[in-house]
mmCIF file of C-alpha atoms in Angstrom:
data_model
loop_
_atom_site.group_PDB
_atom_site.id
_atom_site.type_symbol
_atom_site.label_atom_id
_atom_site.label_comp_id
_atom_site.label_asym_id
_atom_site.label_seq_id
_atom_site.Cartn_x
_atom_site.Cartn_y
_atom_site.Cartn_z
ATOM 1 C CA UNK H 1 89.427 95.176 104.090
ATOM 2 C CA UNK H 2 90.819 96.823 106.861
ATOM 3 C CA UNK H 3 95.078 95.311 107.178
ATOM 4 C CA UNK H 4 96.964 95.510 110.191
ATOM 5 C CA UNK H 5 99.853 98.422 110.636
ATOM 6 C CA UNK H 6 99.519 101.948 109.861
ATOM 7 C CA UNK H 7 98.392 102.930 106.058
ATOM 8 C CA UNK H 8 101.311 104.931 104.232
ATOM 9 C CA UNK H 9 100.685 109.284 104.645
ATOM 10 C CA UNK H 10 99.135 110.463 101.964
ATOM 11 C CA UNK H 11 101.313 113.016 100.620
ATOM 12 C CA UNK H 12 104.431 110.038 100.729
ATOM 13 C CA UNK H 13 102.036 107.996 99.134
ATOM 14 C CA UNK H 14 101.604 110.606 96.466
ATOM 15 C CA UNK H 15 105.205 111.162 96.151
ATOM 16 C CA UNK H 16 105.952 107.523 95.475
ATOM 17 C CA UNK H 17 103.260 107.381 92.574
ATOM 18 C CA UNK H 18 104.972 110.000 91.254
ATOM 19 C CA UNK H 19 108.660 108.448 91.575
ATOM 20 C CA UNK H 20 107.186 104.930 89.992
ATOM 21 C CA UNK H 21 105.379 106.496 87.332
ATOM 22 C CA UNK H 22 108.579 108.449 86.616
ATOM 23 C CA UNK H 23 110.971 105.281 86.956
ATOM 24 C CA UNK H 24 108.623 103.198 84.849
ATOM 25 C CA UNK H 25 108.085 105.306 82.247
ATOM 26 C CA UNK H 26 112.001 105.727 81.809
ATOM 27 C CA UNK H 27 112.516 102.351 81.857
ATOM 28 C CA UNK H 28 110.043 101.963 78.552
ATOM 29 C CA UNK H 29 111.632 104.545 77.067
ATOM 30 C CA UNK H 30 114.969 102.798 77.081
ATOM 31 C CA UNK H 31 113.583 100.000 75.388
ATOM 32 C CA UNK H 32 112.420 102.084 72.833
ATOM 33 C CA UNK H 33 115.209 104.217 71.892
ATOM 34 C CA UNK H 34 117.791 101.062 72.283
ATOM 35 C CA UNK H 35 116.048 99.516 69.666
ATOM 36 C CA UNK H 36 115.746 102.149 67.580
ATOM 37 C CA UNK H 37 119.350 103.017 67.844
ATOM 38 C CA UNK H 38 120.610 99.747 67.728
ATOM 39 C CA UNK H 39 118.996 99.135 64.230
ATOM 40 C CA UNK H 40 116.406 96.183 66.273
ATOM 41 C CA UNK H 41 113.133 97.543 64.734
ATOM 42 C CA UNK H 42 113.739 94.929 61.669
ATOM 43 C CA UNK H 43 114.865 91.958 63.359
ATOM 44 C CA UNK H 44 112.265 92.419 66.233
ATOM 45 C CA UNK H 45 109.929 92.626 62.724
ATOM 46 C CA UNK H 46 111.033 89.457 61.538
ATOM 47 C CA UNK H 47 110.794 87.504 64.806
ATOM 48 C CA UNK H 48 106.934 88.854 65.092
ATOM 49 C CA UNK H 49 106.984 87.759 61.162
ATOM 50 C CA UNK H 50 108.096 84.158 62.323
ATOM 51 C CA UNK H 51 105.389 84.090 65.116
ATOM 52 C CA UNK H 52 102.730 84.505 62.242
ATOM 53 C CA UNK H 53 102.262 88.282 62.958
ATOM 54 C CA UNK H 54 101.036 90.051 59.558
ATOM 55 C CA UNK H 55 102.973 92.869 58.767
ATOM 56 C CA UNK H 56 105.716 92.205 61.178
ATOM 57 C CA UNK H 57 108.223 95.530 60.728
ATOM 58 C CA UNK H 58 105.089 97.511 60.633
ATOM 59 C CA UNK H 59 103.856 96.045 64.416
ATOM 60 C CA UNK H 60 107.909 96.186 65.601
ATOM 61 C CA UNK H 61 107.862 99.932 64.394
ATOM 62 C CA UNK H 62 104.576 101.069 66.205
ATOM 63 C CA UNK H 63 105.495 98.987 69.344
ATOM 64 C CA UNK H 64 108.764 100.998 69.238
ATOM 65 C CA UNK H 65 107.494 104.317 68.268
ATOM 66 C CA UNK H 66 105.148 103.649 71.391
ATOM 67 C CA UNK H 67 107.521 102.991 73.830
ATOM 68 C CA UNK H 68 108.987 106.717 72.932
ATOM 69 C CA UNK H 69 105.816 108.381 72.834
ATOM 70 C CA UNK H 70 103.821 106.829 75.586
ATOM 71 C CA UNK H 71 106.890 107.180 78.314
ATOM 72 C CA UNK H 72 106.826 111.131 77.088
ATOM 73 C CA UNK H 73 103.149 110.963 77.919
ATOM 74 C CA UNK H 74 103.828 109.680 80.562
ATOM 75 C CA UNK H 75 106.773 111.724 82.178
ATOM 76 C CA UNK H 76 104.606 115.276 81.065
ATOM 77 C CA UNK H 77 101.390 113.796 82.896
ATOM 78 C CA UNK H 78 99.423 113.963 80.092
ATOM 79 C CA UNK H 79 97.265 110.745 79.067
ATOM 80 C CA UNK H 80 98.786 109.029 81.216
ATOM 81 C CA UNK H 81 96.237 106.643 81.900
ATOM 82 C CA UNK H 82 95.601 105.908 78.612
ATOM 83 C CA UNK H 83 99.618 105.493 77.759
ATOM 84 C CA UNK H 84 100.300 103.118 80.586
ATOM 85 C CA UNK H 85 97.132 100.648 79.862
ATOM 86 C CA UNK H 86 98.541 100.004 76.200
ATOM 87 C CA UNK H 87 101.975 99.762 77.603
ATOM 88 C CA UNK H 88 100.668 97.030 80.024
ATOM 89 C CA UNK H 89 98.633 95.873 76.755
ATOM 90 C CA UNK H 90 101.959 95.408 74.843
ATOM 91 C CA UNK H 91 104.161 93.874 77.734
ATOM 92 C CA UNK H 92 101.280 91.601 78.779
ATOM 93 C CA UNK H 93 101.627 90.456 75.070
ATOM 94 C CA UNK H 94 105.296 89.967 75.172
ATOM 95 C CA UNK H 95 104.894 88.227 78.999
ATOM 96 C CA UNK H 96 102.661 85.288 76.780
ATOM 97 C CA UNK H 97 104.696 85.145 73.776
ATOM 98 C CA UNK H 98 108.580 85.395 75.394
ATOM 99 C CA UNK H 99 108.717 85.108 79.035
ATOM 100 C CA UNK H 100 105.731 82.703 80.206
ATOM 101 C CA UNK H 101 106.850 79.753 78.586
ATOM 102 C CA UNK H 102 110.733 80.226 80.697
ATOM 103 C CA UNK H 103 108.669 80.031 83.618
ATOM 104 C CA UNK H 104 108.854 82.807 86.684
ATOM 105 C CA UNK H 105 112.195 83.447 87.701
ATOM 106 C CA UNK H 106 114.232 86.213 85.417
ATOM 107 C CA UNK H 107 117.603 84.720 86.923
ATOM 108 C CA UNK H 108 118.250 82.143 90.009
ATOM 109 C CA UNK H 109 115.250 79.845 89.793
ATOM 110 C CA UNK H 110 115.269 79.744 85.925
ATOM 111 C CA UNK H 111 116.067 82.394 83.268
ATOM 112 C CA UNK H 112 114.228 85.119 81.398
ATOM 113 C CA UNK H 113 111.282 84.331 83.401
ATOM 114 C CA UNK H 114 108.036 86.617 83.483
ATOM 115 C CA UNK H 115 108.175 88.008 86.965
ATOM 116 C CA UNK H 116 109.753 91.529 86.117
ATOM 117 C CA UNK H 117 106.843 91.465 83.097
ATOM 118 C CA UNK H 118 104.244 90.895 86.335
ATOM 119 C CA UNK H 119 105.825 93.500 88.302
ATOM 120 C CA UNK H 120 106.141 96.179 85.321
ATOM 121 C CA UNK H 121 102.481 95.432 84.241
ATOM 122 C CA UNK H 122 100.871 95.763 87.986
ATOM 123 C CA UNK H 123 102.506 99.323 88.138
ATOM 124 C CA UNK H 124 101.220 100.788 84.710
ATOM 125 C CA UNK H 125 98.104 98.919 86.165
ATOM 126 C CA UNK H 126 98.005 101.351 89.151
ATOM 127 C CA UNK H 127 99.560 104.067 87.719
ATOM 128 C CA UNK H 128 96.373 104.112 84.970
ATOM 129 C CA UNK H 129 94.033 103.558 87.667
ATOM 130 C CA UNK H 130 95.657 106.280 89.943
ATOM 131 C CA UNK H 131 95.741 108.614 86.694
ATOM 132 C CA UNK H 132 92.368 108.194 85.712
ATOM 133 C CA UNK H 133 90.704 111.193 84.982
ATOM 134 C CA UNK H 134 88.287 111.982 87.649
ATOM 135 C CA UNK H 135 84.471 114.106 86.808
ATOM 136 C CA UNK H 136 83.602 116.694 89.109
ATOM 137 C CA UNK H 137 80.137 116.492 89.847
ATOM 138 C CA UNK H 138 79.425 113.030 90.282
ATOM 139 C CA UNK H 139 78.859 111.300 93.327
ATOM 140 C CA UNK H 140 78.300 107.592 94.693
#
């Protein structure tokens, strides 16, 4: 589908993959390391507990562990593909279970909506489609 106006230059198109895979990957992280230093692990446990999650702490601890690990992943360029499709995997998650039923708007038209949850998961989206390892070799 061919859109009218001039397609970005490649190399600032590369550069800006590179700042939003940077930017989002820090912004994880902060989750992560928050909670973790804030001593959230346990109630974030207990919420999933009250949801009907088995094993509640033990999901809260691996979601938490992952948001450190995947954004370091993710900032070395190293499975980065693979870190920012369970990211999107885990916010998608949260979108359903904490921000969908608020409705869209994060502030203004409502509160703690689930567009910055759309926004964050189309990025890891293209960031693990533009980081997909590519074989040499293979053609059409």
């Amino acid at each position: 589908m061919r859109l009218p106006g001039p397609k970005a230059p490649p190399e600032r198109a590369g550069s800006f993959l590179e700042l939003l895979r940077i930017t989002v990957a820090i912004l994880i992280l902060i989750h992560g390391v928050y909670r973790l230093a804030a001593g959230l692990v346990a109630p974030f446990g207990a919420w999933l507990d009250s949801l009907g999650f088995p094993f509640g702490y033990g999901w809260a601890l691996a979601v938490t562990l992952y948001e450190l690990a995947g954004p370091a992943l993710m900032l070395a360029r190293r499975w980065t593909s693979f870190a920012a499709l369970g990211h999107a995997a885990i916010l998608t998650l949260g979108m359903i279970l904490v921000h969908w039923p608020a409705g869209w708007f994060v502030v203004g038209g409502g509160r703690n909506g689930m567009e910055y949850s759309v926004l964050l998961i189309v990025a890891l989206l293209g960031i693990a489609w533009a980081y997909w390892p590519v074989r040499q070799g293979r053609t059409g």
